[in-house]
Short mmCIF file of C-alpha atoms in Angstrom, two decimals:
data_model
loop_
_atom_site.label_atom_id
_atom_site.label_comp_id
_atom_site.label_asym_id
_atom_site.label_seq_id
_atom_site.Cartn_x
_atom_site.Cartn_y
_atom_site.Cartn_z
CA UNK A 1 55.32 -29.47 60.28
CA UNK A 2 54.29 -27.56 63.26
CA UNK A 3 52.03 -24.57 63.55
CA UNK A 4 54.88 -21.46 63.08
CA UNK A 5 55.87 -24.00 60.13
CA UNK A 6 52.61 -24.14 58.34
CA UNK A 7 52.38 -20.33 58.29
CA UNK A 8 55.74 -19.76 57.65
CA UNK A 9 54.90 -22.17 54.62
CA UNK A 10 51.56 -20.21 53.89
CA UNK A 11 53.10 -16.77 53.61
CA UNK A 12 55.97 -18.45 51.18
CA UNK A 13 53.39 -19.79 48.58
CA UNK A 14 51.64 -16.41 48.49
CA UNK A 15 54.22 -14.79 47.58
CA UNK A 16 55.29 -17.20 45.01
CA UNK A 17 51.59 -17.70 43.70
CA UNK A 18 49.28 -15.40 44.27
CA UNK A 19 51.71 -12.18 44.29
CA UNK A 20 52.70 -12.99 40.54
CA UNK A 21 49.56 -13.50 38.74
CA UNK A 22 49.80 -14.04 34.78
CA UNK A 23 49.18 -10.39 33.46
CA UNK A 24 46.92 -12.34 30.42
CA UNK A 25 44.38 -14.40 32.19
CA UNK A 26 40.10 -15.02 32.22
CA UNK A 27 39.99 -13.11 35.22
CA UNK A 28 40.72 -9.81 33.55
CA UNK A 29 37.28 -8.55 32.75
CA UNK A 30 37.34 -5.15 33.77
CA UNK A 31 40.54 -4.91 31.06
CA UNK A 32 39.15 -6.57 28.09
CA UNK A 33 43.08 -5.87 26.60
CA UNK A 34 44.37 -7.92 28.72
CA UNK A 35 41.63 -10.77 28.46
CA UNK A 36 42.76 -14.38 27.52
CA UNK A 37 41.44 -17.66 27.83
CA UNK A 38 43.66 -19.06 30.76
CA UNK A 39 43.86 -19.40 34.28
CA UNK A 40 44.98 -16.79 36.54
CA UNK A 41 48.07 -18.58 37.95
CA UNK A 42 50.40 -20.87 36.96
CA UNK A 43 49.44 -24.85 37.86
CA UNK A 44 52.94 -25.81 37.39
CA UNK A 45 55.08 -23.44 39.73
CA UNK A 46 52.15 -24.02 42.41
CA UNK A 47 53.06 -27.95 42.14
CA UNK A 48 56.66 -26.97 42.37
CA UNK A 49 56.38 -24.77 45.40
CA UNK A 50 54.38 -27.69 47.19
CA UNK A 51 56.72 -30.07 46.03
CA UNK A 52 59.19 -27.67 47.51
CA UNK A 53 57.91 -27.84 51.22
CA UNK A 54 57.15 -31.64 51.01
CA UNK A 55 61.00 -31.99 50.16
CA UNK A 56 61.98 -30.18 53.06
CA UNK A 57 59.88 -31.58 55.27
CA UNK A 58 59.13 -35.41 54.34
CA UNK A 59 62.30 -36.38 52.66
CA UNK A 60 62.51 -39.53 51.24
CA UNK A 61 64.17 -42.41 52.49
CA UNK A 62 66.85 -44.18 51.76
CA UNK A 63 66.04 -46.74 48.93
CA UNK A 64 63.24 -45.05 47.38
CA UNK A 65 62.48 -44.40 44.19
CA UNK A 66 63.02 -41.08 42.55
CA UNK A 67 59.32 -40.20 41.51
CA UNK A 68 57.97 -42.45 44.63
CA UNK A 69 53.99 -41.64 45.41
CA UNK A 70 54.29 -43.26 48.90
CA UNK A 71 55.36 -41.77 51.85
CA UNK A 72 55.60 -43.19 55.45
CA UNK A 73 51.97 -42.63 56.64
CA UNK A 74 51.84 -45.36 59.41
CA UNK A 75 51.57 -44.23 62.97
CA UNK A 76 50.29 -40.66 62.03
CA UNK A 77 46.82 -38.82 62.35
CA UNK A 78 44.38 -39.80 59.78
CA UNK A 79 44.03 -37.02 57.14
CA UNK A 80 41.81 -36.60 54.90
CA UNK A 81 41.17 -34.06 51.79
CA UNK A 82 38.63 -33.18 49.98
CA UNK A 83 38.45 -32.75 46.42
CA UNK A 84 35.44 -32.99 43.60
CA UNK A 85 35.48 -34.99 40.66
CA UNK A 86 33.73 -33.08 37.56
CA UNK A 87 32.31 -34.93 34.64
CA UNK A 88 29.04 -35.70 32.25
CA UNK A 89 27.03 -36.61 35.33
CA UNK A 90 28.10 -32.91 37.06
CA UNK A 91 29.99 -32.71 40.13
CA UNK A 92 30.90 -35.28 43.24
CA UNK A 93 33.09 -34.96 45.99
CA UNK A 94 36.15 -37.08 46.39
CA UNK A 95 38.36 -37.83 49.87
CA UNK A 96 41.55 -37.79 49.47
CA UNK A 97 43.07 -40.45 52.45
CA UNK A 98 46.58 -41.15 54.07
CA UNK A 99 44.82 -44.10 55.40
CA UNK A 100 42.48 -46.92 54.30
CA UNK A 101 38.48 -47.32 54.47
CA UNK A 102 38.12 -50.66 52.90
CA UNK A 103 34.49 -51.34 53.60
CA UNK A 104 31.86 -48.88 53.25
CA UNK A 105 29.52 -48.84 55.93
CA UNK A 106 26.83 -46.78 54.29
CA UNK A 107 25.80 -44.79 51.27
CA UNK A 108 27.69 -42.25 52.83
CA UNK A 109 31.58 -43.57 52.32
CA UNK A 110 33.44 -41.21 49.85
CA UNK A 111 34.85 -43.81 47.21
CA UNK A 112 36.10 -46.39 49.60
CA UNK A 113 39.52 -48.07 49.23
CA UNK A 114 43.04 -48.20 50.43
CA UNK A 115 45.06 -44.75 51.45
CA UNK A 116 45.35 -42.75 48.23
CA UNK A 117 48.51 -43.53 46.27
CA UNK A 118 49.56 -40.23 45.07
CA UNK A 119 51.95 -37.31 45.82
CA UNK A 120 51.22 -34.88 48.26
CA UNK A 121 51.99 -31.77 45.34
CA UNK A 122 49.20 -34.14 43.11
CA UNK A 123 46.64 -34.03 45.87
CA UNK A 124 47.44 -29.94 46.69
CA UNK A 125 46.54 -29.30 42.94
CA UNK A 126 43.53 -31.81 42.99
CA UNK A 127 42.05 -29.99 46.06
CA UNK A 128 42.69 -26.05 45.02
CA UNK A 129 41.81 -26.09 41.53
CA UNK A 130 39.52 -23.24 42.01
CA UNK A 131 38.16 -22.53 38.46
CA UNK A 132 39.78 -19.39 36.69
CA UNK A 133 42.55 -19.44 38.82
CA UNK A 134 44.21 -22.60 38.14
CA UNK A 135 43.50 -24.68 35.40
CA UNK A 136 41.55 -28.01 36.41
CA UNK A 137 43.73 -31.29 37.57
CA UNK A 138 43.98 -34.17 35.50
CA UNK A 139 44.39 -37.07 38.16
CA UNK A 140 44.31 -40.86 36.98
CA UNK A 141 41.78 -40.06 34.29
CA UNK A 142 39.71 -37.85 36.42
CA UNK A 143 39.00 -34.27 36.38
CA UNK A 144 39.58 -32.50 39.49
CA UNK A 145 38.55 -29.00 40.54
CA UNK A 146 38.84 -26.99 44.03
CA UNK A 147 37.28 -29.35 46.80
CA UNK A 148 36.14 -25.91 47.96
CA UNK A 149 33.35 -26.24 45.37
CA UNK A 150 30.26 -27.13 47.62
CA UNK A 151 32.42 -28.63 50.22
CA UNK A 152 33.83 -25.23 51.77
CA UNK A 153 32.88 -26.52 55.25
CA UNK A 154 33.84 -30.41 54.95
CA UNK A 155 32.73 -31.23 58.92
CA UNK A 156 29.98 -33.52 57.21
CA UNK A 157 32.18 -35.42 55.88
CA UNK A 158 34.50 -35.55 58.50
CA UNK A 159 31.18 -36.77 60.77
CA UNK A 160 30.14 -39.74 58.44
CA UNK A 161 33.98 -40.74 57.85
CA UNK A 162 34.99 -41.37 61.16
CA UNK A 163 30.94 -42.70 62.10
CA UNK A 164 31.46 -44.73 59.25
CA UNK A 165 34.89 -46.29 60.31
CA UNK A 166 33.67 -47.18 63.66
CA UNK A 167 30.72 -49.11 62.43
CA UNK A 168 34.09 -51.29 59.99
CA UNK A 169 35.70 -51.33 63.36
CA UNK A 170 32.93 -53.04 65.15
CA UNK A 171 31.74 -55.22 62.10
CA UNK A 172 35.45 -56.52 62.41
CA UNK A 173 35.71 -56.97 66.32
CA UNK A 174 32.20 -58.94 66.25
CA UNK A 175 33.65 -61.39 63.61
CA UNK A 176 36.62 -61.79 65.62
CA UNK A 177 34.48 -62.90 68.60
CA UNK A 178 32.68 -65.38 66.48
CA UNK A 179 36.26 -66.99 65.02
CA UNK A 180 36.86 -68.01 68.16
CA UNK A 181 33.54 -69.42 69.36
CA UNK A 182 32.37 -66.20 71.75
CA UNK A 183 29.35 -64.59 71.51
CA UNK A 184 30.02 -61.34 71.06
CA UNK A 185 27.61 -58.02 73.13
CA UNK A 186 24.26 -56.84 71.55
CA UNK A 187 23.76 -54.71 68.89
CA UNK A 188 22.54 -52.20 71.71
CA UNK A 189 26.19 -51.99 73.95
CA UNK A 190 28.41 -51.95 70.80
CA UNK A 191 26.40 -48.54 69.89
CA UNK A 192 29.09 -45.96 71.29
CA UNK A 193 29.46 -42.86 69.44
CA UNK A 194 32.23 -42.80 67.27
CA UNK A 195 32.76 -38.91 67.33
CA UNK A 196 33.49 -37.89 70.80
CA UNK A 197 34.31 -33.83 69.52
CA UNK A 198 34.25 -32.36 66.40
CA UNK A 199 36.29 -29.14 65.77
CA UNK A 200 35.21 -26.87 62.95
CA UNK A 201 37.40 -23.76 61.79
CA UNK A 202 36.10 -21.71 59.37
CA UNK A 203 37.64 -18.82 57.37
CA UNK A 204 35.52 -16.08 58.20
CA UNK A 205 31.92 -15.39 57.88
CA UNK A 206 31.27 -14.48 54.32
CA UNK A 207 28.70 -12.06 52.19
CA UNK A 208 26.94 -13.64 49.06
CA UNK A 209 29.29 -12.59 46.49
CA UNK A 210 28.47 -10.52 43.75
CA UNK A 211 28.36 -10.76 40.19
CA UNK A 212 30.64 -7.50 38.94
CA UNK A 213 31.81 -6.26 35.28
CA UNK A 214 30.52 -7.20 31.96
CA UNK A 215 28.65 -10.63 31.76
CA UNK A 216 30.17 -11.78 28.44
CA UNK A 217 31.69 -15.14 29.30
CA UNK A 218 29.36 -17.27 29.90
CA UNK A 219 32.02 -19.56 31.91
CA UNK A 220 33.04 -16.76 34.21
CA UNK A 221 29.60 -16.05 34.58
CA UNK A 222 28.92 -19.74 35.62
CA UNK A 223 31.64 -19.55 38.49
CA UNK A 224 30.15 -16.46 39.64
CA UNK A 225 27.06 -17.71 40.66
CA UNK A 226 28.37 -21.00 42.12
CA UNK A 227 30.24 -18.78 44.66
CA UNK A 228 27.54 -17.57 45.47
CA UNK A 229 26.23 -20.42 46.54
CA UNK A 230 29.83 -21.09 48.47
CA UNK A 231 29.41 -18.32 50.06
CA UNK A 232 26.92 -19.65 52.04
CA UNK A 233 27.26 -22.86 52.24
CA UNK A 234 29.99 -22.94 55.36
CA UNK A 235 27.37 -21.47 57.58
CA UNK A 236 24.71 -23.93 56.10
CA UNK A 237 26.82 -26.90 57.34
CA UNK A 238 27.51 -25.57 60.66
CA UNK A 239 23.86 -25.01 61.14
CA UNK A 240 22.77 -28.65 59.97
CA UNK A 241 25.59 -29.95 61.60
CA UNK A 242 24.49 -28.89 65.54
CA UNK A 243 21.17 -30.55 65.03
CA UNK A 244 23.37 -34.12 63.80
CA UNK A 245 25.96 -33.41 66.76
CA UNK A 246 23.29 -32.85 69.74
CA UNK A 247 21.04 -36.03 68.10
CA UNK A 248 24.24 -38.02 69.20
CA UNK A 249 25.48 -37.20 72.20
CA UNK A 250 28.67 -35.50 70.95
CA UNK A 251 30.46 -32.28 71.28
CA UNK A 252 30.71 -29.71 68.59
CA UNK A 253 32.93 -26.15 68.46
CA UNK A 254 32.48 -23.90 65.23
CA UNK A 255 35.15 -21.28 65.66
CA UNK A 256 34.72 -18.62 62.89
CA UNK A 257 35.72 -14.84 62.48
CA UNK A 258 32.32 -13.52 62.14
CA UNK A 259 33.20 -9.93 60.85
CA UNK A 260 35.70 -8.08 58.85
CA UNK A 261 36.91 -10.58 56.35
CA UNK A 262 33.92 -10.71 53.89
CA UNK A 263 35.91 -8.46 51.90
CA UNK A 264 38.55 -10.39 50.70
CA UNK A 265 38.89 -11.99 47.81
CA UNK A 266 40.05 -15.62 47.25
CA UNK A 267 43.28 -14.59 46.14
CA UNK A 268 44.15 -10.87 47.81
CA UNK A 269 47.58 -10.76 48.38
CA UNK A 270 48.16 -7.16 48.96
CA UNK A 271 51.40 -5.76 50.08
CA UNK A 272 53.09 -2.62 50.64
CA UNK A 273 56.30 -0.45 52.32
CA UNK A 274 56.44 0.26 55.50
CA UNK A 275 58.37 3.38 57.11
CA UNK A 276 61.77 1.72 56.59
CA UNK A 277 61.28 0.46 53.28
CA UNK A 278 60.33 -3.04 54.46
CA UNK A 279 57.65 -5.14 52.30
CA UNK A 280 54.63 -5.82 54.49
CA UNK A 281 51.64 -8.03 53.65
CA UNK A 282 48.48 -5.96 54.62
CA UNK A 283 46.43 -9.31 53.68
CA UNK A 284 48.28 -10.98 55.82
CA UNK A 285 48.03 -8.14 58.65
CA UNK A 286 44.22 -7.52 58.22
CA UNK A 287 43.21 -11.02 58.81
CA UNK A 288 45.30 -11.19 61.92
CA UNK A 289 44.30 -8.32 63.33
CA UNK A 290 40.61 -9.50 62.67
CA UNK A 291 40.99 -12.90 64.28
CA UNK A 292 42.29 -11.43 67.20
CA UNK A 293 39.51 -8.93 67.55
CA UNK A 294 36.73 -12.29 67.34
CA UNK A 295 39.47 -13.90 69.92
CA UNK A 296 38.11 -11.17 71.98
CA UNK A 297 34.81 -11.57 71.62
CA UNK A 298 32.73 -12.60 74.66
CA UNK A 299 32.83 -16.14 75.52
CA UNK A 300 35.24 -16.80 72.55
CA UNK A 301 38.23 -17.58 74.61
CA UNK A 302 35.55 -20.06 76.99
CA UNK A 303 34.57 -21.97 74.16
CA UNK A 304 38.29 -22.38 73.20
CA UNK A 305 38.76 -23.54 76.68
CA UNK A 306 36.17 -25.87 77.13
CA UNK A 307 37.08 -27.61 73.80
CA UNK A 308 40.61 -27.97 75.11
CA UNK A 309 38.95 -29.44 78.24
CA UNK A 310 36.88 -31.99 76.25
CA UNK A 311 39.67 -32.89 74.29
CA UNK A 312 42.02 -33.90 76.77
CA UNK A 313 38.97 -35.86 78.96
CA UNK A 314 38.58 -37.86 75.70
CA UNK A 315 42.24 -38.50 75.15
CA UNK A 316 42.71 -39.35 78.51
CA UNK A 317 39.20 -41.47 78.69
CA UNK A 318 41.21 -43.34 75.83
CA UNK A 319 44.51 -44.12 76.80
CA UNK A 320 43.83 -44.35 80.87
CA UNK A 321 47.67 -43.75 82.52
CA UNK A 322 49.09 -46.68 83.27
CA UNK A 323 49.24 -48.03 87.38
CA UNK A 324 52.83 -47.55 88.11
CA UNK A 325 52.41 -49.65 91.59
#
């Protein structure tokens, strides 16, 4: 999927999802009538709708199996996801990867394995499972909930990943040297930094969120204050993240809307007519018209540039053209 595709894709499951909530749900606290013990939305038609896009765009091949978790990963950017794992012992992240991390390195490897065997639709409800709105994920005896939980800005685990698979790398190279009898460079010149730039996009700069409406349900309540903590979180990161980036040489862009879009809520999906009777999205329309204001910003557009420079210095330091004499 390109870019235009993404949104395109975006815009579709809002519409499906979040512009036909239940009318019965947990979230309805300021209507006590219309109060029940459920989630917001529907977990089922948001698998479907994923399942939906992944159809259209990764169909399967010939010869596999109807119900088939693999798809052809090989040859493709690493991803990786980010999910949390709830149980007795409280609340852990979990990465979600179309590739594999055998060896940990450190304390700092997200359960290390192969690439995660599961469908894309599986791993889309595993990693939104925001509590109240959809109902939690039951994956492989786990409980999953939104990845968003504590892990709204996942660059630190992006960091250690990729640090973490270049030490594997290099453990791996050195015992290749020694199979065949070489001696392989110190410690000290096999110490290149594994992260030459790391991007970070946010979703705007957000307000503490507060706790509105009667107080009554003591889960609501709970989910309340842990968005608060969410809320700022993201910024948290980015902060703690500079220090780790400069302390190794790399480079490090934080792009985030810094106005204008504390206001909406996790879910907003507002729409309305326009002069010819057309439906608009004014979520949709706020939040572009926002992130092109902070495009505008000074020295916005220079950082984008310079990351773009950086970026293609690194991909060409790594795959030098070839001599054509």
């Amino acid at each position: 999927m390109n870019v235009d595709e993404c949104i395109e894709a975006f815009e579709t499951l809002g519409d499906e999802i979040f512009g036909h909530p239940r009318w019965r749900h947990i979230r309805q606290i300021k209507l006590p009538f219309l109060w029940w013990p459920r989630s917001k939305y529907n977990k089922d038609k948001f698998e479907r709708v994923i399942q939906g896009f992944v159809d259209k765009y990764e169909p399967r091949r010939r010869g596999d199996p109807a119900g088939s978790d693999h798809l052809p990963v090989r040859d493709r950017c690493k991803t990786g996801v980010v999910g949390v794992i709830e149980d007795k012992e409280g609340a852990r992240p979990y990465l979600f990867r179309s590739y594999n991390h055998i060896y940990p390195g450190t304390s700092t490897v997200l359960n290390p394995g192969p690439a995660t065997n599961v469908l894309i639709a599986k791993v889309a409800r595993a990693t939104t499972a925001a509590p109240t709105y959809f109902q939690h994920a039951d994956l492989r005896g786990e409980k999953f909930v939104d990845g968003g939980l504590g892990n709204n800005n996942p660059s630190w685990i992006a960091y250690f990943e990729v640090s973490n698979l270049h030490k594997l790398h290099r453990r791996t190279w050195r015992a290749a040297h020694q199979l065949v009898g070489q001696t392989p460079a110190s410690p000290q010149e096999q110490q290149v930094n594994a992260v030459g730039a790391l991007v970070s996009i946010g979703t705007g700069k957000t307000r503490p969120a507060r706790l509105v409406g009667p107080a009554g349900i003591s889960r609501y309540v709970g989910y309340a204050r842990l968005t608060r903590k969410m809320a700022t979180n993201s910024e948290e990161i980015h902060r703690r993240m500079v220090s780790v980036i400069e302390d190794n040489g790399a480079h490090y862009y934080r792009l985030n809307v810094q106005t204008g879009l504390d206001g909406i809520k996790l879910d907003e999906w507002k729409t309305s007519r326009d002069a010819e009777g057309n439906t608009v999205n004014v979520t949709l329309r706020n939040i572009e018209a926002q992130t092109r204001a902070y495009l505008q910003s000074p020295g916005v557009m220079d950082d984008i540039r310079a990351c773009a420079r950086t970026l293609i210095q690194l991909r060409n330091a790594a795959n030098p053209p070839m001599n054509t004499l």
